C-alpha positions as a printed Julia matrix, in Angstrom:
346×3 Matrix{Float64}:
 27.83   21.82   -1.3
 25.59   19.87   -3.05
 24.79   16.28   -1.8
 23.5    12.79   -2.54
 22.09   10.07   -1.74
 24.37    7.3    -0.75
 22.95    3.97   -2.63
 19.12    3.37   -1.57
 20.79    3.89    2.59
 18.72    7.19    2.84
 22.45    9.09    3.97
 22.84   12.38    2.15
 26.55   13.18    1.42
 27.99   15.63    0.08
 28.84   15.5    -3.45
 32.95   16.31   -3.11
 34.25   13.88   -0.04
 37.45   14.58    1.4
 39.72   11.95    0.95
 42.56   11.3     3.11
 45.38    9.36    1.9
 48.11   11.28    2.37
 47.0    11.97    6.72
 50.61   10.44    8.24
 52.82   10.5     5.45
 52.04   14.0     3.83
 50.46   15.36    6.29
 51.0    16.14    9.67
 47.58   15.93   12.54
 47.47   18.91   12.45
 47.74   20.03    8.47
 45.08   16.23    8.58
 42.84   18.59   11.66
 42.87   22.13    9.25
 41.72   20.36    6.24
 39.78   18.5     7.94
 38.32   21.99    9.24
 38.24   23.61    6.3
 36.16   21.15    4.63
 33.65   20.35    6.85
 33.13   24.68    6.76
 32.57   24.43    2.69
 29.93   21.77    3.47
 31.85   19.28    2.75
 30.05   15.91    5.22
 31.9    12.59    3.81
 35.7    11.45    4.8
 37.54    8.95    3.35
 40.33    6.51    4.86
 41.33    2.86    5.2
 42.94    0.15    7.34
 45.78    0.72    5.29
 46.26    4.65    4.92
 47.97    6.65    4.28
 50.2     5.48    1.41
 52.64    4.24    0.3
 51.48    1.95    3.41
 54.48    0.99    5.85
 54.37   -0.72    9.2
 55.67    3.07   10.92
 52.31    4.43    9.37
 50.01    2.12    9.44
 46.01    3.35   10.2
 47.55    6.93   11.06
 44.99    8.67    8.92
 42.33    7.0    10.84
 43.97    7.73   14.49
 44.29   11.77   12.94
 40.59   11.41   12.08
 39.6     9.86   14.96
 41.7    12.98   17.26
 40.19   15.27   15.03
 36.61   13.71   16.02
 37.01   13.53   19.74
 38.37   16.79   19.44
 35.67   18.62   17.52
 32.52   15.96   18.34
 29.33   16.39   16.43
 29.99   12.29   15.55
 26.6    12.71   13.98
 26.71   15.41   11.64
 29.92   14.11    9.59
 29.66   10.55    7.43
 32.84    8.62    8.13
 33.83    6.21    5.45
 36.64    3.36    5.74
 38.13   -0.05    3.94
 39.2    -3.32    4.96
 42.48   -4.47    3.09
 41.69   -7.31    0.16
 44.15   -9.97   -0.27
 47.56   -8.71    0.92
 51.2    -9.68    1.15
 52.16   -6.33    1.29
 50.17   -5.26    4.63
 52.11   -8.49    6.29
 51.92   -6.57    9.23
 48.72   -5.32    9.96
 47.34   -8.88   11.39
 49.04  -12.4    12.92
 48.02  -14.13    9.87
 47.24  -13.62    6.19
 45.34  -10.67    4.65
 42.45  -11.54    3.3
 39.08  -10.26    3.96
 37.06  -13.06    5.53
 35.84  -13.25    9.3
 38.3   -12.84   11.35
 40.02  -10.42    9.31
 36.85   -8.26    9.3
 36.09   -8.76   12.82
 39.92   -7.54   13.63
 40.05   -4.71   11.01
 36.91   -3.35   12.07
 37.72   -3.34   16.3
 41.02   -1.12   15.12
 39.77    1.11   12.95
 36.58    2.26   15.49
 39.36    2.18   18.13
 42.01    4.6    15.47
 38.8     6.45   14.77
 37.28    7.16   18.03
 34.06    5.95   17.78
 31.44    3.59   18.03
 30.21    2.76   14.52
 31.16    3.54   10.73
 28.55    5.03    8.16
 30.5     3.06    5.57
 32.4    -0.12    5.93
 34.26   -1.15    2.03
 36.08   -4.01    0.97
 39.22   -1.87   -0.42
 39.57   -4.52   -3.41
 38.78   -7.56   -4.57
 40.38  -11.17   -2.92
 40.0   -13.35   -6.33
 43.18  -12.11   -9.47
 41.31  -10.26  -11.23
 41.36   -6.76  -13.48
 42.19   -3.77  -10.55
 44.67   -0.97   -9.94
 45.35   -0.44  -13.63
 45.27   -3.49  -15.87
 42.69   -3.45  -18.14
 42.92   -6.92  -19.31
 41.22   -9.81  -17.52
 43.08  -13.12  -17.32
 41.24  -15.98  -15.3
 43.46  -17.13  -12.49
 41.43  -18.85   -9.91
 42.93  -18.93   -6.76
 42.47  -22.12   -4.57
 43.0   -20.3    -1.16
 40.01  -17.37   -3.07
 37.39  -15.75   -0.23
 34.07  -16.47   -2.33
 31.92  -12.81   -2.26
 29.73  -14.91   -0.09
 31.89  -15.35    2.67
 33.23  -11.93    2.48
 29.28  -10.25    2.44
 28.33  -12.13    4.98
 31.01  -11.71    7.61
 29.98   -7.7     6.59
 26.52   -8.38    7.55
 27.49   -9.64   10.71
 29.04   -6.22   11.92
 26.4    -5.01   10.71
 23.55   -6.51   12.9
 26.15   -5.82   15.64
 26.17   -2.25   14.86
 29.22   -1.89   13.63
 28.57   -0.89   11.15
 26.15    1.61    8.96
 26.31    0.21    4.98
 28.49   -1.88    2.72
 30.45   -0.99    0.19
 32.73   -2.41   -2.47
 36.21   -1.04   -4.02
 38.29   -1.87   -7.02
 35.53   -4.46   -8.24
 34.92   -5.31  -11.88
 31.17   -5.6   -13.0
 31.02   -9.12  -12.07
 32.2    -8.89   -8.26
 29.68   -6.12   -8.38
 26.99   -8.06   -9.53
 27.49  -11.02   -7.08
 27.47   -8.85   -4.2
 23.99   -7.61   -5.1
 22.22  -10.65   -6.1
 23.93  -12.83   -3.09
 22.7   -10.09   -0.94
 19.08  -10.63   -2.15
 19.03  -14.32   -2.03
 20.51  -14.51    1.21
 19.04  -11.18    2.93
 21.97   -9.79    3.28
 23.49   -6.31    3.55
 23.37   -4.71    0.1
 25.6    -2.48   -1.39
 25.26    1.15   -1.93
 28.58    2.15   -3.72
 31.32    1.62   -5.67
 34.44    3.66   -5.24
 37.38    3.43   -8.44
 39.44    4.99  -10.43
 37.57    7.85  -12.16
 39.05   11.07  -14.2
 39.88   12.46  -17.43
 42.37    9.51  -17.76
 40.51    7.0   -17.22
 37.25    6.93  -18.0
 37.27    3.32  -18.09
 34.18    3.21  -15.16
 31.61    4.34  -18.34
 31.69    0.71  -20.32
 30.79   -1.71  -17.69
 30.08   -0.09  -14.35
 27.82    2.63  -14.75
 24.87    0.88  -16.14
 24.85   -0.79  -13.27
 25.16    2.47  -10.82
 22.52    3.63  -12.01
 19.98    0.65  -12.68
 20.77   -0.64   -8.89
 21.51    2.3    -7.36
 25.07    1.55   -6.5
 26.77    5.23   -7.08
 30.17    5.69   -8.28
 32.44    7.1    -4.68
 35.37    8.42   -7.84
 38.95    8.09   -6.61
 42.07    9.51   -8.69
 39.63   12.23  -10.14
 43.15   14.38  -10.95
 44.96   11.19  -11.62
 47.34   11.58   -8.59
 47.93   15.24   -9.23
 48.09   14.95  -12.91
 45.56   17.12  -14.14
 46.52   19.92  -11.8
 49.33   20.5   -14.89
 51.73   21.31  -12.16
 53.24   18.09  -13.67
 53.46   19.95  -17.52
 56.59   19.44  -19.49
 58.17   17.12  -17.57
 58.09   19.63  -14.03
 58.59   17.26  -11.17
 57.59   18.9    -8.0
 60.23   17.96   -5.29
 57.04   16.87   -3.4
 54.45   15.8    -5.78
 53.16   12.8    -5.15
 54.17   11.68   -8.91
 57.69   12.94   -8.21
 58.26   10.44   -4.22
 55.99    7.74   -5.31
 57.02    5.17   -7.89
 53.6     3.31   -7.27
 51.52    6.19   -9.31
 54.08    5.99  -12.25
 50.31    4.9   -14.29
 49.18    9.03  -14.18
 53.35    9.78  -15.9
 52.67    7.77  -18.88
 53.66    9.71  -22.2
 50.28    8.99  -23.05
 49.26   10.03  -19.97
 51.18   13.29  -20.29
 50.11   14.06  -24.31
 46.1    14.02  -22.86
 47.17   16.48  -19.37
 48.0    18.86  -22.27
 45.92   18.97  -24.34
 43.18   19.18  -21.42
 45.22   22.42  -20.2
 45.41   23.52  -23.96
 41.39   23.29  -23.4
 41.2    24.66  -20.02
 43.01   28.2   -21.15
 41.31   28.51  -23.79
 38.28   28.98  -21.4
 40.06   30.35  -19.46
 39.0    27.48  -16.8
 41.07   25.69  -13.88
 42.56   22.84  -14.9
 41.82   20.76  -12.32
 38.39   22.53  -11.97
 37.38   21.84  -15.0
 38.54   18.07  -14.77
 36.23   17.49  -11.55
 33.23   19.35  -12.85
 33.11   16.62  -15.88
 33.0    13.91  -12.45
 30.24   15.68  -11.24
 28.31   15.79  -14.65
 28.02   12.31  -14.44
 24.36   10.42  -13.37
 26.04    7.53  -12.07
 28.15    9.55   -9.71
 27.56   10.05   -5.68
 30.35   11.56   -4.85
 34.47   12.9    -5.79
 36.8    11.5    -3.46
 39.48   15.13   -3.43
 42.31   14.66   -1.74
 44.99   17.31   -1.34
 48.21   18.27    0.63
 47.76   22.53    1.08
 44.18   24.37    2.04
 45.65   25.93   -1.48
 45.43   23.02   -3.25
 41.83   21.98   -1.82
 39.92   24.94   -1.75
 40.56   24.95   -5.52
 39.37   20.83   -5.2
 36.39   22.07   -3.21
 35.83   25.25   -5.58
 34.61   22.57   -8.61
 31.05   22.25   -7.44
 30.24   25.88   -8.5
 31.72   25.28  -11.99
 29.18   24.46  -14.52
 30.81   23.83  -17.64
 29.26   25.31  -20.9
 28.53   22.56  -23.64
 31.55   23.98  -26.46
 33.62   22.74  -22.69
 31.53   19.49  -22.74
 32.53   18.69  -26.8
 36.37   19.36  -26.23
 37.02   16.9   -23.63
 35.16   14.96  -25.52
 37.24   15.62  -28.43
 40.19   14.95  -26.69
 39.06   11.5   -25.27
 38.65   10.21  -28.66
 41.82   10.79  -29.01
 43.49    8.24  -27.19
 40.75    7.1   -24.67
 41.91    6.17  -21.16
 45.44    6.94  -21.48
 46.39    5.72  -17.91
 43.54    2.78  -16.77
């Protein structure tokens, strides 16, 4: 395994992070524990979760992901050797069952959410606490164009960061991060932290894959210059870049088969790009998923790639990408495919 510093935190995190979004929906508690055991055995020390997980969110399953991680932490011990990240939800009507008032990243939500996450995780601190998505109306979750639509009740970044500062001061959180955030939002968090002596954001968790390289356009320079490295999620386009959906295949347990909410990764443009990448991998006798992950691991603005799986075999393939170094010929081939149709699945 390889490791990177998490922003300016002093923490060294594995370049591959275990994503746990499937725990409690597609994976049982026993399967979750098996994945955690295997990942730790391969040198992974970084685990990412969220209060809303598993996905798709449902009242019956909300919080199970953190609970499964918590039962594993209690059974295995060694909390100080694992870096645990989780998230507080942004503005949401979908999660109205989670709290007895409107869901926003404001003080009362953050105070309740952090205590609930700590209880489920069976720990007294969280290493990285992230705002899952912005409270304002902006372009995230597959939306490219920005339309200015100020909301009367939107929570100011100043207020969110002040509330996060309080949970850092209490010792419940060590460091803070952002997710699904825009370049403007990222810079506001940094500016406010400096102006008001509040916690400095150490990471940004946004989508990044061969099918979606939008991060390179506006975020990459910020990530490098401001020591706010990318935690890349959906690095395989919800499994599309494993190749299992090629030629119209729809495996019964596949995420794109089961859940309509991920359709942006199964468009005709996306399928065409996957096919070109698959042919490139075959030409060079590479596993498609490992090639896709190895390309991300080359990027200087990246801190860690969040890899998820529903089986141990899938997880083994994904973690094996850490040992793959792509030749310049393969990289040139990837860039040629990208140039033909950039970002088919933003």
